[in-house]
């Protein structure tokens, strides 16, 4: 059997004997760009039903149909980990969303801090980046990218049972270790903005019972580097890399 | 005293009472772009003498002079860690060099694997990226970026005392732990190309006494994500993040 090289996220239910209608964009990608023909294979996932092999039944310019031919992988959800970050320049914001998806975030929350310049984000664009990253990285889960919110607001309503690892470049040299007793619990990682946190933000963060300040080595990391490093640290110690 | 926001890498010796002539590019950056005037402050490092405060003595269009006014930080070299990677698309190759610098690589070695498309790299460009990343991340060390070499050649001449962590996406699920007895020794990290290693490469790597295969979680990571994740893993366990 020819292996399906193309992985596609769809909204539709997947299962034995299930047919899957394609949107115009998906049809354009599969038949216009990738030149698939009836009978060709694709891998599908929808964030709920695992990964399925499917084959092209109908290929059209504005639509088409696939049919599931068998399950090729179980549904795998990431740990209950949120990534909060302050949006920066466009390309790096895109990268953070992509990397957070690859690294196994369950939800991605852009936040506006006092020293963040970004007044708005393109939520749909960022969501599309998360979807594409999930397609690329072999995952079966697409994290939701939320709307831009003020960090102060997010912290006011912070869930009491969600631990928060916050990466502060003002800290230096501490060995980053996370308490093992919080493994398996809801967590979040907050990456500081490139201008750092304000004193008020730092005070508010430190006052949270669930906050775990962590230093990321002796050099200053850009926000996108810090996101990957922090998620690695967490995944190794408490997440699904263990 | 006004804090020096600008950090500049120079080749020249730095020390008490030392004056530092500027190249045309540096003068353009400081006086044309950043609009510094005589008396303004800059931070300098050269990879050997730590970080120095300096002030502008002469500002010209094609050159200028700075004078060291005091040491602001000791020289800090990263651990003896090489990063080997297979160059990919231009932007991501640039990112890998930038990230490797921030994460504390001592040397960056682009290597050509059997499944690498890149036939050549712009070594000077990549070196400039490393320098800029060192300026940005507050480091006092700039890793050297070597010329593109064949991985097979590099492995043939592999130093017997340098441990090699190699990241292989064909491995899955192993907890990444590095033997503590090799802390403080020379190391290298090899990031696989996006197409994976060939069977011959995998065999050659596995045959090395100093090789340590490591899996990076259950999802497939892009090479630039893998570089940061692998270096985080190493820095936490054996490097200068401990």
XYZ file of C-alpha atoms in Angstrom:
484
model
C 0.000 0.000 0.000
C 1.236 3.455 -0.893
C 1.865 5.388 2.316
C -0.158 8.571 2.718
C 2.339 11.422 2.826
C -0.292 14.132 3.100
C -1.898 14.747 6.474
C -5.021 16.847 6.574
C -7.038 18.242 9.443
C -10.790 18.102 8.868
C -13.768 19.067 11.027
C -15.842 16.097 9.904
C -16.312 12.877 11.901
C -13.927 10.045 10.975
C -14.683 6.345 11.235
C -15.152 3.025 9.502
C -16.931 3.540 6.162
C -17.206 7.284 6.769
C -17.084 9.627 3.779
C -15.663 13.095 4.244
C -16.705 16.069 2.095
C -13.958 18.562 1.337
C -14.108 22.340 1.547
C -13.100 24.424 -1.418
C -9.695 25.214 0.135
C -9.018 21.555 0.899
C -10.002 20.515 -2.623
C -7.723 23.190 -4.051
C -4.840 21.970 -1.917
C -5.310 18.256 -2.595
C -6.214 18.363 -6.275
C -4.872 21.701 -7.488
C -1.589 21.884 -5.560
C -0.777 18.280 -4.638
C -2.348 16.826 -7.820
C -4.030 13.862 -6.115
C -6.284 11.649 -8.205
C -9.154 9.338 -7.301
C -7.734 6.329 -5.426
C -4.792 8.280 -3.946
C -4.265 8.120 -0.195
C -4.394 10.847 2.465
C -4.164 10.763 6.259
C -6.922 12.542 8.146
C -7.432 13.650 11.727
C -10.032 15.849 13.378
C -8.748 16.238 16.922
C -11.168 13.611 18.279
C -11.139 10.358 16.334
C -7.461 9.578 15.903
C -5.722 9.291 12.529
C -7.414 7.634 9.568
C -6.244 6.556 6.154
C -8.575 7.795 3.494
C -8.687 7.686 -0.258
C -9.909 10.120 -2.825
C -13.349 9.175 -4.147
C -14.252 12.325 -6.040
C -11.868 15.104 -7.027
C -13.334 18.420 -8.143
C -12.193 22.002 -8.496
C -14.453 23.318 -5.768
C -14.910 20.240 -3.643
C -14.530 16.516 -3.448
C -15.024 13.481 -1.271
C -12.675 11.211 0.652
C -13.573 7.873 2.178
C -11.971 6.488 5.346
C -10.324 3.124 4.667
C -8.964 2.305 8.119
C -7.639 3.790 11.345
C -3.889 4.384 11.289
C -3.421 5.821 14.755
C -5.195 6.414 18.037
C -6.276 9.870 19.170
C -3.458 11.402 21.215
C -4.156 14.525 23.180
C -1.357 16.596 24.676
C -1.164 17.162 28.431
C -3.433 19.885 29.839
C -0.857 22.606 29.230
C -1.622 26.182 28.185
C 0.971 28.424 26.610
C 0.549 32.137 27.331
C 2.761 34.544 25.434
C 2.917 38.225 24.553
C 2.700 38.621 20.775
C 5.750 40.135 19.159
C 6.714 40.736 15.566
C 4.496 38.851 13.116
C 6.939 36.191 11.972
C 7.979 35.341 15.522
C 4.384 35.206 16.725
C 3.649 32.719 13.939
C 6.670 30.706 15.024
C 5.566 30.625 18.650
C 2.181 29.209 17.665
C 3.815 26.642 15.382
C 6.341 25.619 18.032
C 3.767 25.467 20.819
C 1.754 23.042 18.677
C 4.761 20.844 17.927
C 5.792 20.879 21.571
C 2.345 19.763 22.722
C 0.363 22.725 24.049
C -3.354 22.053 24.576
C -4.286 25.745 24.267
C -2.439 28.846 23.134
C -3.335 32.184 24.725
C -1.875 35.425 23.347
C -1.780 37.972 26.181
C -1.177 41.676 26.239
C 1.249 42.738 28.943
C 2.137 46.267 29.985
C 5.236 46.193 27.795
C 3.628 44.433 24.812
C 3.348 46.522 21.681
C 0.806 44.352 19.871
C -2.682 45.802 20.060
C -4.268 43.021 18.066
C -3.560 39.673 16.477
C -4.995 37.803 13.522
C -6.598 35.001 15.483
C -7.748 33.117 12.363
C -4.244 33.267 10.884
C -2.662 31.991 14.074
C -5.254 29.208 14.291
C -4.376 28.225 10.716
C -0.693 28.080 11.728
C -1.559 25.771 14.618
C -3.531 23.508 12.276
C -0.715 23.388 9.742
C 1.824 22.611 12.463
C -0.357 19.741 13.707
C -0.585 18.386 10.151
C 3.220 18.571 9.829
C 4.227 17.190 13.205
C 2.194 14.009 12.982
C -0.116 15.035 15.826
C -3.819 14.265 16.014
C -4.682 17.338 18.070
C -4.914 21.027 17.157
C -4.584 23.474 20.058
C -7.089 26.311 20.116
C -5.617 29.803 19.774
C -7.707 32.201 21.865
C -8.343 35.906 21.273
C -5.862 38.451 22.617
C -6.600 39.206 26.278
C -4.980 41.472 28.841
C -2.646 39.537 31.133
C -4.078 41.409 34.128
C -7.576 40.152 33.244
C -6.354 36.606 32.712
C -4.617 36.601 36.074
C -7.675 38.036 37.866
C -9.683 35.020 36.748
C -6.878 32.510 37.087
C -8.208 29.005 37.900
C -7.094 28.029 41.409
C -6.156 24.496 40.327
C -3.935 25.445 37.353
C -0.218 25.699 38.105
C 1.604 28.511 36.335
C 5.253 28.327 35.355
C 6.410 31.818 34.565
C 9.667 32.518 32.830
C 11.315 35.641 34.055
C 14.570 36.865 32.637
C 15.083 38.934 35.795
C 15.710 35.635 37.584
C 19.115 34.158 37.035
C 20.893 30.917 37.558
C 18.261 28.840 39.357
C 18.157 25.227 38.360
C 14.736 24.795 36.832
C 12.914 21.989 38.627
C 9.172 21.676 38.869
C 7.523 19.955 41.828
C 6.730 16.374 40.865
C 3.556 16.396 42.977
C 1.924 18.629 40.345
C 2.425 16.099 37.538
C -0.847 15.224 35.822
C -2.472 18.490 36.929
C -3.512 21.431 34.762
C -0.583 23.708 34.008
C 0.247 26.835 32.076
C 3.515 28.378 30.918
C 3.784 32.152 30.619
C 6.557 33.554 28.443
C 7.497 37.110 29.330
C 7.422 39.819 26.686
C 10.707 40.944 25.157
C 10.593 44.121 27.265
C 10.171 42.036 30.431
C 7.319 42.136 32.943
C 6.367 45.355 34.707
C 6.831 45.548 38.478
C 3.053 45.377 38.929
C 2.839 42.248 36.784
C 5.712 40.618 38.584
C 4.081 41.363 41.943
C 0.754 39.983 40.790
C 2.382 36.834 39.442
C 4.398 36.252 42.589
C 1.251 36.647 44.700
C -0.442 33.703 42.955
C -0.294 30.511 45.021
C 0.075 28.460 41.874
C 2.991 30.452 40.394
C 6.370 28.814 39.775
C 9.032 31.290 38.624
C 11.676 29.661 36.474
C 14.939 30.993 35.042
C 15.975 29.789 31.615
C 19.755 29.796 31.791
C 22.365 32.559 31.902
C 21.664 34.120 28.490
C 18.639 36.206 27.530
C 16.376 34.250 25.185
C 14.079 35.693 22.568
C 10.436 34.940 23.249
C 10.189 32.225 20.591
C 13.326 30.484 21.862
C 12.058 30.796 25.430
C 8.731 29.200 24.471
C 10.412 26.072 23.106
C 12.925 25.893 25.967
C 10.243 26.304 28.640
C 7.989 23.704 27.053
C 10.926 21.280 26.760
C 11.691 21.757 30.437
C 8.062 21.122 31.344
C 7.548 18.177 28.977
C 10.673 16.418 30.269
C 9.818 16.907 33.916
C 6.037 16.651 33.997
C 4.657 16.093 30.503
C 4.456 13.498 27.777
C 8.196 13.336 27.091
C 8.794 11.426 30.299
C 24.781 57.120 34.277
C 22.726 56.389 31.183
C 22.607 52.620 30.689
C 24.096 51.375 27.427
C 21.266 49.750 25.514
C 23.360 48.940 22.470
C 25.641 45.913 22.605
C 28.267 45.601 19.926
C 30.661 42.817 19.077
C 34.112 44.061 18.038
C 37.314 42.256 17.101
C 39.532 44.755 18.899
C 41.058 44.215 22.355
C 39.059 45.707 25.230
C 40.517 46.991 28.493
C 41.073 49.906 30.801
C 41.808 53.058 28.802
C 41.578 51.155 25.525
C 40.301 52.973 22.459
C 38.440 50.976 19.813
C 38.358 51.995 16.143
C 35.122 51.264 14.327
C 34.654 49.681 10.916
C 32.579 51.426 8.317
C 29.604 49.115 8.992
C 29.787 49.673 12.722
C 29.999 53.439 12.274
C 27.008 53.335 9.948
C 25.023 51.336 12.495
C 25.934 53.433 15.536
C 25.838 56.909 13.994
C 23.656 56.518 10.898
C 21.010 54.108 12.228
C 21.115 54.494 16.012
C 22.037 58.209 15.890
C 24.595 58.068 18.703
C 26.583 61.199 19.459
C 29.948 61.744 21.120
C 29.613 60.946 24.824
C 26.857 58.326 24.303
C 27.340 54.894 25.814
C 27.668 51.474 24.187
C 28.441 48.002 25.571
C 31.234 46.111 23.850
C 32.439 42.530 23.876
C 34.939 40.677 21.747
C 34.561 37.078 22.870
C 37.682 37.248 25.074
C 37.740 40.236 27.415
C 34.241 40.261 28.917
C 31.788 43.129 28.534
C 32.926 46.764 28.652
C 31.138 50.056 28.816
C 32.450 52.418 26.215
C 31.618 55.886 25.047
C 31.682 57.508 21.677
C 34.790 59.700 21.227
C 34.610 60.378 17.509
C 31.596 59.807 15.270
C 32.117 59.842 11.483
C 30.320 58.604 8.419
C 32.945 56.044 7.535
C 34.456 55.332 10.927
C 34.809 56.500 14.474
C 36.343 55.737 17.828
C 35.017 54.431 21.111
C 36.848 54.460 24.427
C 36.389 51.825 27.136
C 35.233 53.406 30.392
C 34.963 50.341 32.624
C 34.268 46.611 32.673
C 30.593 45.769 33.072
C 30.777 41.984 33.007
C 33.225 39.091 33.079
C 33.923 36.947 30.031
C 31.495 34.006 30.016
C 32.105 31.182 27.623
C 29.472 28.556 26.935
C 30.161 24.886 27.676
C 32.204 22.990 25.068
C 29.113 22.076 23.054
C 28.952 21.843 19.269
C 25.701 21.977 17.375
C 25.622 20.041 14.106
C 22.611 20.480 11.863
C 21.579 19.879 8.264
C 20.750 23.226 6.634
C 17.170 23.588 5.528
C 15.229 26.465 4.063
C 17.047 29.774 4.429
C 14.915 31.391 7.119
C 14.976 28.298 9.290
C 18.718 27.881 8.888
C 19.137 31.470 10.072
C 16.897 30.708 13.032
C 18.889 27.628 13.982
C 22.104 29.642 14.093
C 20.414 32.382 16.121
C 18.867 29.893 18.550
C 22.076 27.877 18.927
C 23.854 31.074 19.926
C 21.200 32.052 22.474
C 21.141 28.529 23.876
C 24.914 28.499 24.367
C 26.612 26.555 21.591
C 30.393 26.973 21.422
C 30.564 26.065 17.729
C 27.967 25.617 14.997
C 28.631 23.076 12.240
C 26.335 22.877 9.211
C 26.529 19.338 7.823
C 25.314 17.782 4.619
C 23.500 14.502 5.139
C 22.308 12.080 2.472
C 18.819 13.558 2.622
C 19.892 17.224 2.865
C 18.972 19.339 -0.124
C 21.309 22.235 0.631
C 24.428 22.144 -1.509
C 25.907 25.285 -0.019
C 25.429 27.847 2.692
C 26.343 31.488 3.079
C 28.863 31.017 5.868
C 29.499 34.763 6.278
C 25.773 35.443 6.566
C 25.291 32.728 9.153
C 28.305 34.025 11.093
C 26.735 37.496 11.074
C 23.533 35.976 12.475
C 25.488 34.358 15.286
C 27.161 37.683 16.084
C 23.857 39.541 16.110
C 22.273 36.888 18.336
C 25.169 37.215 20.804
C 24.706 40.991 20.832
C 20.992 40.544 21.533
C 21.123 37.810 24.131
C 23.568 39.549 26.428
C 26.306 37.005 25.829
C 30.003 37.760 25.632
C 30.812 34.896 23.284
C 30.148 34.400 19.574
C 30.155 30.789 18.357
C 32.053 30.131 15.158
C 29.963 28.882 12.236
C 32.051 26.457 10.181
C 31.868 25.741 6.458
C 29.394 23.123 5.214
C 30.907 19.636 5.506
C 29.616 16.180 4.682
C 28.335 14.392 7.781
C 30.124 11.223 6.666
C 33.448 13.130 6.637
C 32.774 14.707 10.007
C 31.995 11.318 11.550
C 35.105 9.709 10.021
C 37.256 12.202 11.892
C 35.112 12.321 15.007
C 37.198 13.117 18.132
C 37.210 10.085 20.422
C 36.669 12.213 23.527
C 33.639 14.179 22.285
C 30.248 12.725 23.252
C 27.565 12.980 20.579
C 23.885 13.288 21.367
C 21.960 12.516 18.225
C 18.299 13.265 17.852
C 16.488 10.691 15.818
C 12.820 10.942 15.072
C 12.777 7.215 14.341
C 13.230 6.696 18.075
C 10.101 7.145 20.117
C 9.134 7.563 23.700
C 12.474 7.148 25.445
C 12.940 9.402 28.420
C 15.852 11.583 27.472
C 18.536 11.292 30.132
C 22.217 11.871 29.549
C 24.852 10.100 31.628
C 25.994 12.442 34.378
C 29.538 11.046 34.228
C 30.039 12.911 30.941
C 29.266 16.326 32.476
C 32.094 18.793 31.882
C 33.356 16.865 28.854
C 33.272 17.933 25.222
C 29.887 17.260 23.646
C 28.049 17.730 20.408
C 24.385 17.625 19.455
C 23.389 16.450 15.990
C 19.949 17.418 14.710
C 18.670 15.128 11.985
C 17.574 16.549 8.636
C 13.851 16.937 7.978
C 13.970 13.883 5.714
C 15.539 11.811 8.500
C 18.874 10.000 8.517
C 19.675 7.364 5.916
C 20.156 3.787 7.072
C 23.899 4.097 6.410
C 24.093 7.255 8.521
C 22.102 5.696 11.322
C 24.387 2.654 11.296
C 27.499 4.822 11.338
C 26.164 6.925 14.190
C 25.155 3.912 16.247
C 28.600 2.399 15.760
C 30.277 5.377 17.443
C 31.242 4.651 21.060
C 30.434 8.212 22.010
C 26.940 8.315 20.472
C 23.848 8.886 22.622
C 20.584 8.540 20.676
C 17.809 10.648 22.146
C 14.107 10.875 21.321
C 12.461 14.279 21.582
C 8.903 13.453 22.601
C 5.963 11.858 20.799
C 5.490 14.515 18.093
C 7.752 15.146 15.113
C 9.642 18.402 15.554
C 10.893 20.663 12.807
C 14.662 20.970 12.780
C 14.700 24.436 14.336
C 12.357 23.369 17.139
C 14.420 20.224 17.671
C 17.618 22.277 17.961
C 16.229 24.386 20.815
C 14.600 21.405 22.534
C 17.757 19.285 22.333
C 19.949 22.098 23.621
C 17.522 22.739 26.493
C 17.655 19.072 27.419
C 21.447 19.128 27.370
C 21.846 22.464 29.168
C 19.525 21.385 31.984
C 21.183 18.020 32.484
C 24.832 18.716 31.769
C 25.358 22.345 30.818
C 25.301 25.847 32.251
C 21.592 25.860 33.133
C 22.204 23.522 36.048
